[in-house]
Structure formats: structure tokens, C-alpha cells
mmCIF file of C-alpha atoms in Angstrom:
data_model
loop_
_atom_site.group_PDB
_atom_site.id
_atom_site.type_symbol
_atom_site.label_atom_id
_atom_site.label_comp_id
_atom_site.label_asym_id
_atom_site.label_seq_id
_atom_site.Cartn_x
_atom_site.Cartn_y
_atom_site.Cartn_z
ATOM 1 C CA UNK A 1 195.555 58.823 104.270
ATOM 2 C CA UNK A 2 198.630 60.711 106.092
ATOM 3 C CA UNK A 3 201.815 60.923 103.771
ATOM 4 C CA UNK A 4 205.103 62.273 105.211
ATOM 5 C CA UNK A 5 207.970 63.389 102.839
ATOM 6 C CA UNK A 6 211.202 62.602 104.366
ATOM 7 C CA UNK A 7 214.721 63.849 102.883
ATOM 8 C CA UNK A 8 216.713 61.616 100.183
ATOM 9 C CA UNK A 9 218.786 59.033 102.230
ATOM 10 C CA UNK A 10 217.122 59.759 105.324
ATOM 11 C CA UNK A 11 214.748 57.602 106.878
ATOM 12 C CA UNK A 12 212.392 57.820 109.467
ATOM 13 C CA UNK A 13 212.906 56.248 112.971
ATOM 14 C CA UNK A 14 211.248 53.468 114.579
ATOM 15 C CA UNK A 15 209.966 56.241 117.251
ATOM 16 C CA UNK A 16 208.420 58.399 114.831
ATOM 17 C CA UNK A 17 206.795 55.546 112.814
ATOM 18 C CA UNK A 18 205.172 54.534 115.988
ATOM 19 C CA UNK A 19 203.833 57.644 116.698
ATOM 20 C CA UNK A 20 202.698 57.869 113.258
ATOM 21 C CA UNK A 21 201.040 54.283 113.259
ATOM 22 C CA UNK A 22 199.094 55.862 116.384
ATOM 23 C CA UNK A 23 198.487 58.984 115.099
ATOM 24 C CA UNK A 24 196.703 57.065 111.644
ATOM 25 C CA UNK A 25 194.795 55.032 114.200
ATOM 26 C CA UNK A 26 192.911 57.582 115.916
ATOM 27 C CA UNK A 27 192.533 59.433 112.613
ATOM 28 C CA UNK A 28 190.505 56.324 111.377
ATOM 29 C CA UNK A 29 188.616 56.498 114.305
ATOM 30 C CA UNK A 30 187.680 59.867 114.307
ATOM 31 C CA UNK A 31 186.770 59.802 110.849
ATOM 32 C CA UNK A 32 184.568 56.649 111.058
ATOM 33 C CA UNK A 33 182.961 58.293 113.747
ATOM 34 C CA UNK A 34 182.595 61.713 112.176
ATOM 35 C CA UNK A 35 180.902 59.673 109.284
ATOM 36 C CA UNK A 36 178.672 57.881 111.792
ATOM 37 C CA UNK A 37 177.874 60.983 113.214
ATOM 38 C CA UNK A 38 176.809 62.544 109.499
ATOM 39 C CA UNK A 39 174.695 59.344 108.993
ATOM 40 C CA UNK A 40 173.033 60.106 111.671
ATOM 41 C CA UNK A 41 172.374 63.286 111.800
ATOM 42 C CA UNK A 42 170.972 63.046 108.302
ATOM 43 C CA UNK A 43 168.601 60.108 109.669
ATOM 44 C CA UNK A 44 167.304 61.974 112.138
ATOM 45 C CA UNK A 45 166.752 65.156 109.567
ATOM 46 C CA UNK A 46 164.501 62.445 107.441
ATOM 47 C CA UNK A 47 162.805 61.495 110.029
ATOM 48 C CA UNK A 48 161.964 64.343 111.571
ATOM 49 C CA UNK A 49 160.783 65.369 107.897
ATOM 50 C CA UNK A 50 158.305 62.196 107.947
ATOM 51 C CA UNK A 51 156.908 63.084 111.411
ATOM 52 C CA UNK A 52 156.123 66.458 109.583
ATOM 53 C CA UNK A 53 154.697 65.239 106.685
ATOM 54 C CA UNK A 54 152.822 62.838 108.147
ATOM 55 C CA UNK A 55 151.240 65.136 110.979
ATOM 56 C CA UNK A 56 149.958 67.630 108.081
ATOM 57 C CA UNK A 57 148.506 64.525 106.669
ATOM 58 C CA UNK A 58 146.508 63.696 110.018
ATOM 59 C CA UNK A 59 145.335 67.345 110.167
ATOM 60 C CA UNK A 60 143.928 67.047 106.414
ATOM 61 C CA UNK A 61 142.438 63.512 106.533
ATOM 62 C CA UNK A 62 140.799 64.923 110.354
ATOM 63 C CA UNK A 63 139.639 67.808 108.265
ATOM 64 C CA UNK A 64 137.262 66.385 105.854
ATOM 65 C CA UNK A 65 134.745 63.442 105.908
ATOM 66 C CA UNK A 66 134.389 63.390 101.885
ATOM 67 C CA UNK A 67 135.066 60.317 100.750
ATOM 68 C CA UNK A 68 136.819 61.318 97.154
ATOM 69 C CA UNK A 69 138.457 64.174 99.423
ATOM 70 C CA UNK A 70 140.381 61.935 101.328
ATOM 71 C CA UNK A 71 140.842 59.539 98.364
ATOM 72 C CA UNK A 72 142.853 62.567 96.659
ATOM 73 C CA UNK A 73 144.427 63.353 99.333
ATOM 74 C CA UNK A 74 146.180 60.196 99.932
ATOM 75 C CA UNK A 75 147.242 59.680 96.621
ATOM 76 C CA UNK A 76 148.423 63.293 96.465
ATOM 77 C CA UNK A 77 150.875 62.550 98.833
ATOM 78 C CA UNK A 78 151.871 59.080 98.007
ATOM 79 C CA UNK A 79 152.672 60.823 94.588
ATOM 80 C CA UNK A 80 154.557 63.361 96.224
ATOM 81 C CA UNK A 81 156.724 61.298 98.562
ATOM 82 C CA UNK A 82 157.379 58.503 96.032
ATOM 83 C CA UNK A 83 157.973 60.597 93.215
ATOM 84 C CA UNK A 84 155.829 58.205 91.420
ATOM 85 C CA UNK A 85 154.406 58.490 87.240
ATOM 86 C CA UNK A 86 151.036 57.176 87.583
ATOM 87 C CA UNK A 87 148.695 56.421 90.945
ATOM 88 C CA UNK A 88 145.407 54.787 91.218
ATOM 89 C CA UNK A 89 143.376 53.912 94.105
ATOM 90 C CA UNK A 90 140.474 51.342 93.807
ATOM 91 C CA UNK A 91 137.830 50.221 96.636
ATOM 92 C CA UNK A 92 137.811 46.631 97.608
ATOM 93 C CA UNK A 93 134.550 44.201 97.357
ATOM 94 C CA UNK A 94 135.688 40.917 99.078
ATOM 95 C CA UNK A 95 132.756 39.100 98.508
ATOM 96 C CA UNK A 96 132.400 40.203 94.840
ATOM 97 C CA UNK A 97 136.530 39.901 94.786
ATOM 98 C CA UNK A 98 136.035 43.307 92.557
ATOM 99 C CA UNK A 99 138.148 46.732 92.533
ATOM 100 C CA UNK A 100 136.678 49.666 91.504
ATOM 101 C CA UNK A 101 139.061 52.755 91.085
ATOM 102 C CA UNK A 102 137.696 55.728 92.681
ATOM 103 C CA UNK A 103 140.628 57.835 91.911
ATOM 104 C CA UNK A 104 143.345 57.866 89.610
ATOM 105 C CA UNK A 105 146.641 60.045 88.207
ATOM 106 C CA UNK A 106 148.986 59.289 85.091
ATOM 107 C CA UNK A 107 146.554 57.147 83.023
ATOM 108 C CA UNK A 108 144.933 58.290 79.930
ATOM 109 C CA UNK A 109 141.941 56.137 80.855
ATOM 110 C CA UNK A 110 139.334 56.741 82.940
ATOM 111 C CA UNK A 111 138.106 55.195 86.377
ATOM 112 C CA UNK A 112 135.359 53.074 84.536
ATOM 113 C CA UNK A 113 137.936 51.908 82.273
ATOM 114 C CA UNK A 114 140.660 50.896 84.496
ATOM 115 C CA UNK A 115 138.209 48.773 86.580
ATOM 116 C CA UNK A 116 136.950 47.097 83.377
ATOM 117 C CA UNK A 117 140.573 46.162 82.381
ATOM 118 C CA UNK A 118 140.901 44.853 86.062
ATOM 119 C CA UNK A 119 137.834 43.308 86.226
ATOM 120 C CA UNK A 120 138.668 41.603 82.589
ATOM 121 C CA UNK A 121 142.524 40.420 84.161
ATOM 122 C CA UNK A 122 141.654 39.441 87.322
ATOM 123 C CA UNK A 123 145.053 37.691 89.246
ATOM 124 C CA UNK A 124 146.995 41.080 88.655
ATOM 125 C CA UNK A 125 149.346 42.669 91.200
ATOM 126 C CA UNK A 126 146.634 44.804 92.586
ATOM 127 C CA UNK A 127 144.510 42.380 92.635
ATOM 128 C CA UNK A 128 146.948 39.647 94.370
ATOM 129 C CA UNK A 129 148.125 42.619 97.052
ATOM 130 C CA UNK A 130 144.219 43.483 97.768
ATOM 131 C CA UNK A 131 143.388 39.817 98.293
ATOM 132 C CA UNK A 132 146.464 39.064 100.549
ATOM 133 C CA UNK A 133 146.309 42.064 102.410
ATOM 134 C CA UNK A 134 149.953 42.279 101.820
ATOM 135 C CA UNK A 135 151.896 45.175 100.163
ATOM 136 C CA UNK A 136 153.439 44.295 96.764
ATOM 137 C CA UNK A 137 156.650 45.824 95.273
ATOM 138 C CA UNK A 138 158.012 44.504 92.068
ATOM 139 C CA UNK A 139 160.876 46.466 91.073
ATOM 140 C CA UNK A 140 160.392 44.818 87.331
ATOM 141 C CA UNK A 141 157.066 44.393 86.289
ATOM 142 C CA UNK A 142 158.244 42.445 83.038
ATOM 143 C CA UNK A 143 159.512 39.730 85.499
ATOM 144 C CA UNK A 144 155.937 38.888 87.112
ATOM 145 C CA UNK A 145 153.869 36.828 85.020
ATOM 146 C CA UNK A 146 150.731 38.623 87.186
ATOM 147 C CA UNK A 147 151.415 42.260 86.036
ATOM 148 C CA UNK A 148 148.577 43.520 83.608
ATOM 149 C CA UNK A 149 149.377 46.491 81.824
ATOM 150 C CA UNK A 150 147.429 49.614 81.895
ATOM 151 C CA UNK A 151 150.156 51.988 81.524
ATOM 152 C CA UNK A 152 153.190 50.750 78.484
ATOM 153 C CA UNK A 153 155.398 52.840 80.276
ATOM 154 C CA UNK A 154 155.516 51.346 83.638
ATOM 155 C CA UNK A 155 158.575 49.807 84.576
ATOM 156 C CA UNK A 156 157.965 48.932 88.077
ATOM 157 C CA UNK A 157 154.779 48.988 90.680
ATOM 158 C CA UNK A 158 153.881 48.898 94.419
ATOM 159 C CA UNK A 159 150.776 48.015 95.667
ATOM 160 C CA UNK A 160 149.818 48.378 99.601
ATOM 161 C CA UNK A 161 146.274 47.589 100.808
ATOM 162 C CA UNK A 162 144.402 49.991 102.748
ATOM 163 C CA UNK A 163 143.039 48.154 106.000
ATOM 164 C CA UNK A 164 140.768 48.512 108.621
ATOM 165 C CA UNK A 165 140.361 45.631 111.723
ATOM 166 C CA UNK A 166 142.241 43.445 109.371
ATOM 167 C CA UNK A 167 139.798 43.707 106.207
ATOM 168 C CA UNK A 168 141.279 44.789 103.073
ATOM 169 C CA UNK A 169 139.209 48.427 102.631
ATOM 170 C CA UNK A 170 140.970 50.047 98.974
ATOM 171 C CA UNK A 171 144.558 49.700 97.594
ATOM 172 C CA UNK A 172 146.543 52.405 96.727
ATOM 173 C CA UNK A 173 148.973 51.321 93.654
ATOM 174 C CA UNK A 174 151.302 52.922 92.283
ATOM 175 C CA UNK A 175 153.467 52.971 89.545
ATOM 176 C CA UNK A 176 157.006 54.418 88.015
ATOM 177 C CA UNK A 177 158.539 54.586 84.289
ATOM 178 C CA UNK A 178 162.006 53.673 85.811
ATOM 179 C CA UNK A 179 163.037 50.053 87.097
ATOM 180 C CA UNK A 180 163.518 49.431 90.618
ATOM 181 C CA UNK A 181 161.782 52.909 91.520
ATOM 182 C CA UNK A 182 160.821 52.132 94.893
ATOM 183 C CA UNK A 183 162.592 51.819 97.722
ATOM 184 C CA UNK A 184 162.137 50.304 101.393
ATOM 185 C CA UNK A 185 162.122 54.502 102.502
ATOM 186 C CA UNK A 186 158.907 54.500 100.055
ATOM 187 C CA UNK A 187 156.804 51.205 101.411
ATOM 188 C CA UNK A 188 157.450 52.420 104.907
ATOM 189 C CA UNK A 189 155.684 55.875 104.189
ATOM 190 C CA UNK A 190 152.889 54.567 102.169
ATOM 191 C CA UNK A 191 152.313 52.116 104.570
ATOM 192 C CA UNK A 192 152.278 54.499 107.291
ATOM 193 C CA UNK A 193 149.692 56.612 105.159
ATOM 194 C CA UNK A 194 147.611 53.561 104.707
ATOM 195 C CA UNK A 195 147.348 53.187 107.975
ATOM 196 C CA UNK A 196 145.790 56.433 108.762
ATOM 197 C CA UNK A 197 144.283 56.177 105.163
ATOM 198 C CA UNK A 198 141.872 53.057 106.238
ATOM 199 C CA UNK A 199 140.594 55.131 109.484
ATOM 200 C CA UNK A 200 139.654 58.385 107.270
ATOM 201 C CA UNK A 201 138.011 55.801 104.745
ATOM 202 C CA UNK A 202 136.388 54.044 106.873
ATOM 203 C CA UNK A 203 134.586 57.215 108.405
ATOM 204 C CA UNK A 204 133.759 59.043 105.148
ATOM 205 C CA UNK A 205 132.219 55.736 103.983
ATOM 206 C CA UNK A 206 130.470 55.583 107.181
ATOM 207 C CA UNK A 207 129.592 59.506 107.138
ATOM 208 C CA UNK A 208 128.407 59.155 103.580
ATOM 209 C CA UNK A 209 126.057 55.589 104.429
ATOM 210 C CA UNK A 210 124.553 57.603 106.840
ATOM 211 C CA UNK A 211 123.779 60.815 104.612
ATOM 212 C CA UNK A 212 121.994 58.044 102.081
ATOM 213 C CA UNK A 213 119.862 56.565 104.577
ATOM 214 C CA UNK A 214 119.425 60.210 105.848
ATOM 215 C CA UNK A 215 118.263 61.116 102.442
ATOM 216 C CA UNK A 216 116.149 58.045 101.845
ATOM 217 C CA UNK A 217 114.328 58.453 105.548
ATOM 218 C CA UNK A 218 113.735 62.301 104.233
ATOM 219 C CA UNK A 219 112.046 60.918 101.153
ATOM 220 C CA UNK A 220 109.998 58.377 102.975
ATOM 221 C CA UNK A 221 108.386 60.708 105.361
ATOM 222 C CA UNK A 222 107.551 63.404 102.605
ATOM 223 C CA UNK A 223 105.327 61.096 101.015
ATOM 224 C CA UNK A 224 103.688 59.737 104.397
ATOM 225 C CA UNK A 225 100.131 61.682 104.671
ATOM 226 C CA UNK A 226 100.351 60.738 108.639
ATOM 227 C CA UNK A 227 102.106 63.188 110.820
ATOM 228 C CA UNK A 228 105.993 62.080 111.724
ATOM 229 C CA UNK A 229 108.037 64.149 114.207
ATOM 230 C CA UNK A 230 111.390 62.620 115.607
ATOM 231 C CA UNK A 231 112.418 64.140 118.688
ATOM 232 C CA UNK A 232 115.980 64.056 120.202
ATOM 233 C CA UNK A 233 116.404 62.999 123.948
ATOM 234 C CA UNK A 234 117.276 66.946 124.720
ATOM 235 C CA UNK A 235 113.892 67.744 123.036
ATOM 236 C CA UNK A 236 115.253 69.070 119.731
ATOM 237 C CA UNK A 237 113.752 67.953 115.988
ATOM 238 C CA UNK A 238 115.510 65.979 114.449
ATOM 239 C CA UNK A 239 113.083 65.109 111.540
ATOM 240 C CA UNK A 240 109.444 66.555 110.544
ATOM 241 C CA UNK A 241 107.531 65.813 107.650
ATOM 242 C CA UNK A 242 105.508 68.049 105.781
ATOM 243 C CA UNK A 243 102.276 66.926 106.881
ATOM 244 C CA UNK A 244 103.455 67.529 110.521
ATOM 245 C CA UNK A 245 104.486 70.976 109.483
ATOM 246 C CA UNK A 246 101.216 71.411 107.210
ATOM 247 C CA UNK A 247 99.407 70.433 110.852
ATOM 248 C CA UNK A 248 101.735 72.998 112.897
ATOM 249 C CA UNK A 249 100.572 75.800 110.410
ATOM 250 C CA UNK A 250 97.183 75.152 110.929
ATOM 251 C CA UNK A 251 97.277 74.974 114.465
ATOM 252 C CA UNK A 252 99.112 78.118 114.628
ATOM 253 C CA UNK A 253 96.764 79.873 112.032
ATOM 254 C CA UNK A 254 93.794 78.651 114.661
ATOM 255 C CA UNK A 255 95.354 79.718 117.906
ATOM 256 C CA UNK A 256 96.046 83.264 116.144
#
């Protein structure tokens, strides 16, 4: 706002109004656009924070192949970003329809325990955003006849499936003691970690499939009397049982 004092019985004159009209009028301007300017400035701050955040998280999630690793990790963060009371992420069984929380933060029960309770309420936001494959926000949980509490203190939730080639993998849920916690800002980053989320799942689940059939072959062949020796195609062991190596010994005790 420009205010000019002018003398007692003095007015101004039509030339100098004009110029002050004009002079108002680029003011405006220049201070819509320095405001624009400030907007986006701190925009591109933000986002240049994300792109941070969210490359550590690629280097972390590329770093390990444990599947309650990443599990922590990703609910770490969602925590962090989100600013969130309580977090708990649960696998998803579509044919059994059944969540089972591998990891969880801000709830005095434990995993077993919140899966029971979700197992016993089935048709709860969780449950409805892992068998939509849809994120779910509810800024006030007492206004969704679905919500099941686990937590008194929760106020409001968001839900957001993990998925992989369009099949609902985990959701990550979580929950805040305020109303109307979570903002668009919020589902956009834990949907971008969900994203990466559901490739790091799926190869720690794969990773540790493999290590249990691994371990089960390994068993198998240390109770087979016949000798078993699998070889790679660049001629390297991959597995030997210990009648092979009980044969090798021999030999070798023979030849010397």
C-alpha cells in the first residue's frame, strides 16, 4: 500500500495521481511476482530435498536383501517424512485375504497381536486399501464406519499398498494422534517409497525363498548315502554331499 501525505488545503493534481495510479500498478506487479518467485523457489528447495531423500533411500534398499531390513527401513522413513505416531507394515495373502504385520512402531502390542485384531475385524482401512490396491487417507478416523482401532489415540490414518506388476505385495499404514495429519505432500512421498518399496520386497522375498530351498536341498543331500556333486557350467561346486566328500577323502588317502 503507497500513502502520500499532502499539506492541509492542498491537494494533489490529476498529473501526479496518474503517475501514482501507475506507479501502484507496477508495485502490485512486482510484488505478485516477487511472491511467485518465493513460491517457487521454495518448491524447488522441497523438491530438490525429496530427490535427496529419496536417492539415500535407493542406496539403502540396493544395499541389503534382508527382508525385515528393508521392512524397517521403509517405515523408518515413512515415519520420518510424515512425522507420523504409530507405523505398521503387514504382508499381503490374496488368496487367504490375510495381513500379517511384519513390522511395527507406536503400538504397545505386538506383531502377533495386531494381526489377530486384524484378522478378528476384517473390512478395516488396511484391509480395504490392501484389497483395492488403492491408497487410503482418512483425515478422521471417527468418521469411517471401517476404522478398527488398535491405537485409542489415533485421530487420523493413511494406508498405501505396496505393489509389484499390479499385485498388492504389503501395506504400509500409518497413523497420527492429530486430525487431518496428512497431507497430499505426505501420500506423494509414501507412494513414491512404495514404489521402490515393492521392488526391494519383492527381491528379499525372492533372495530369502531361495536361501530355504537352499537350506532344504543342503539337508536332503546330507542324508543321501549315494554320492551328489553339482557342478556349475564354469566347472565350479556348487553343492557336495558328505558322502561325495567321505569318497574324495578316500580316494585321496589311496592315491597318497
Amino acid at each position: 500500500v503507497l500513502l502520500i501525505k499532502a499539506e492541509p488545503e492542498k491537494s494533489l493534481s490529476a498529473e501526479i495521481i496518474e503517475l501514482l495510479n501507475g506507479l501502484s500498478s507496477h508495485l502490485a506487479v512486482y510484488l505478485a511476482n516477487a511472491y511467485t518467485y518465493e513460491s517457487k523457489v521454495k518448491d524447488l528447495e522441497a523438491g530438490m530435498r525429496e530427490v535427496k531423500i529419496l536417492s539415500q533411500i535407493d542406496e539403502e534398499l540396493n544395499a541389503t536383501i534382508q527382508l525385515t531390513r528393508v521392512f524397517r527401513m521403509i517405515m523408518d522413513w515413512a515415519l520420518r517424512f510424515t512425522n507420523a505416531h504409530a507405523a505398521a507394515l503387514a504382508i499381503y495373502n490374496e488368496a487367504s485375504d490375510n495381513l500379517r504385520v511384519m513390522e511395527h512402531y507406536g503400538f504397545r502390542l505386538d506383531n502377533p497381536q495386531i494381526s489377530q485384531l486384524q484378522q478378528d475385524h476384517k473390512g478395516g482401512i488396511t484391509h480395504r486399501a490392501a484389497r483395492n490396491g488403492l491408497p487410503e487417507v482418512i483425515p478422521d478416523i471417527s468418521m469411517d464406519p471401517d476404522y478398527r482401532s488398535i491405537n485409542p489415540l489415533t485421530k487420523s490414518q493413511m494406508s498405501v499398498p505396496i505393489m509389484r506388476e499390479e499385485r498388492v505385495e504389503a501395506v504400509i499404514t500409518l497413523e497420527s494422534h492429530n486430525v487431518n495429519a496428512f497431507t497430499d505432500d505426505h501420500l506423494d512421498f509414501v507412494r513414491r517409497l512404495a514404489q521402490r518399496a515393492g521392488v526391494a520386497v519383492d527381491n528379499a522375498r525372492l533372495f530369502t525363498e531361495t536361501e530355504q530351498e537352499r537350506q532344504k536341498l543342503e539337508l536332503i543331500l546330507s542324508n543321501i548315502k549315494d554320492i551328489v556333486i553339482v557342478i556349475s557350467m564354469d566347472e565350479r561346486i556348487l553343492l557336495i554331499n558328505q558322502s561325495a566328500i567321505a569318497a574324495l577323502s578316500s580316494y585321496m588317502t589311496a592315491e597318497n
